[in-house]
XYZ file of C-alpha atoms in Angstrom:
104
model
C 2.723 -20.515 -6.572
C 1.901 -17.821 -4.050
C 2.878 -14.191 -3.981
C 6.196 -13.098 -2.550
C 6.167 -11.147 0.699
C 8.062 -7.904 1.171
C 8.162 -7.781 4.985
C 8.778 -4.346 6.460
C 10.059 -4.765 10.003
C 8.729 -3.291 13.216
C 11.033 -0.253 12.963
C 9.769 0.797 9.527
C 7.179 3.575 9.742
C 7.473 4.855 6.174
C 7.638 2.782 3.000
C 7.392 3.767 -0.656
C 6.259 1.085 -3.109
C 8.719 -0.220 -5.690
C 7.945 -1.894 -9.007
C 8.640 -5.390 -7.658
C 5.803 -4.930 -5.112
C 3.207 -5.189 -7.913
C 1.256 -8.419 -7.545
C 3.030 -9.231 -4.281
C 2.286 -8.627 -0.577
C 3.812 -5.873 1.515
C 3.504 -6.429 5.259
C 4.089 -3.693 7.814
C 4.718 -4.710 11.416
C 5.163 -1.425 13.261
C 3.473 -0.719 16.588
C 3.474 2.952 15.561
C 1.358 4.598 12.887
C 3.035 4.320 9.496
C 2.665 5.435 5.900
C 2.696 3.520 2.634
C 3.430 5.838 -0.288
C 2.400 5.253 -3.872
C 5.096 6.854 -6.066
C 4.638 8.424 -9.483
C 4.991 6.378 -12.631
C 7.979 8.539 -13.539
C 9.724 6.850 -10.611
C 8.417 3.283 -10.847
C 6.637 2.733 -14.197
C 3.792 0.642 -12.740
C 1.576 -0.586 -15.585
C -2.151 0.151 -15.595
C -3.770 -2.745 -13.762
C -0.910 -3.112 -11.275
C -2.090 -4.133 -7.815
C -0.314 -3.424 -4.540
C -1.563 -5.323 -1.471
C -0.640 -4.181 2.021
C -1.246 -6.033 5.296
C -1.070 -4.333 8.711
C 0.613 -6.978 10.884
C 1.536 -4.593 13.701
C -0.789 -2.550 15.888
C 0.116 0.741 14.177
C -2.391 1.811 11.549
C -1.117 2.355 8.008
C -2.093 5.446 6.041
C -1.910 5.185 2.267
C -0.421 8.332 0.764
C 0.012 9.490 -2.803
C 3.211 11.111 -4.011
C 2.853 14.457 -5.782
C 1.160 13.929 -9.137
C -0.583 10.718 -8.007
C -4.330 10.497 -7.399
C -5.575 8.025 -4.788
C -9.323 7.452 -4.732
C -10.880 5.638 -1.752
C -14.450 4.779 -0.751
C -13.754 5.977 2.787
C -10.451 6.942 4.379
C -6.976 5.902 3.342
C -6.132 4.337 6.726
C -6.243 0.673 7.687
C -8.882 -0.136 10.288
C -7.055 -2.471 12.683
C -4.283 -5.007 13.118
C -4.441 -7.620 10.316
C -6.336 -5.280 7.992
C -5.579 -5.953 4.346
C -5.936 -3.309 1.647
C -5.132 -3.153 -2.035
C -4.603 -0.309 -4.453
C -5.066 -0.806 -8.182
C -3.736 1.540 -10.843
C -6.642 2.328 -13.191
C -4.850 4.960 -15.308
C -1.376 6.445 -15.288
C -0.843 7.818 -11.759
C -4.480 7.141 -10.766
C -5.062 4.459 -8.125
C -8.195 3.128 -6.388
C -7.978 1.722 -2.862
C -10.199 -0.944 -1.376
C -10.242 -3.289 1.581
C -10.376 -2.942 5.345
C -10.137 0.858 5.587
C -11.599 3.066 8.320
């Protein structure tokens, strides 16, 4: 059984992850630059080890952002490279996430 898809339409330029996104796919289809926000555990209660996977279906790059109190570590930038880029963030400690994938 595959992962569920939470499709964010072409008009969505800002999305904040919800608990049901863990282990699923979030697609963003905007032609404009957009943001994907990782909220605090006080809001969502993601368990350590939770993975959020985001796919840029539209031409607008997606920037991963961390809500106040959240640390987001990346090997490069926190922006998808191009259309069809796929990135994941994994929670490694409470409110500490590591990003990987097709980032600029």
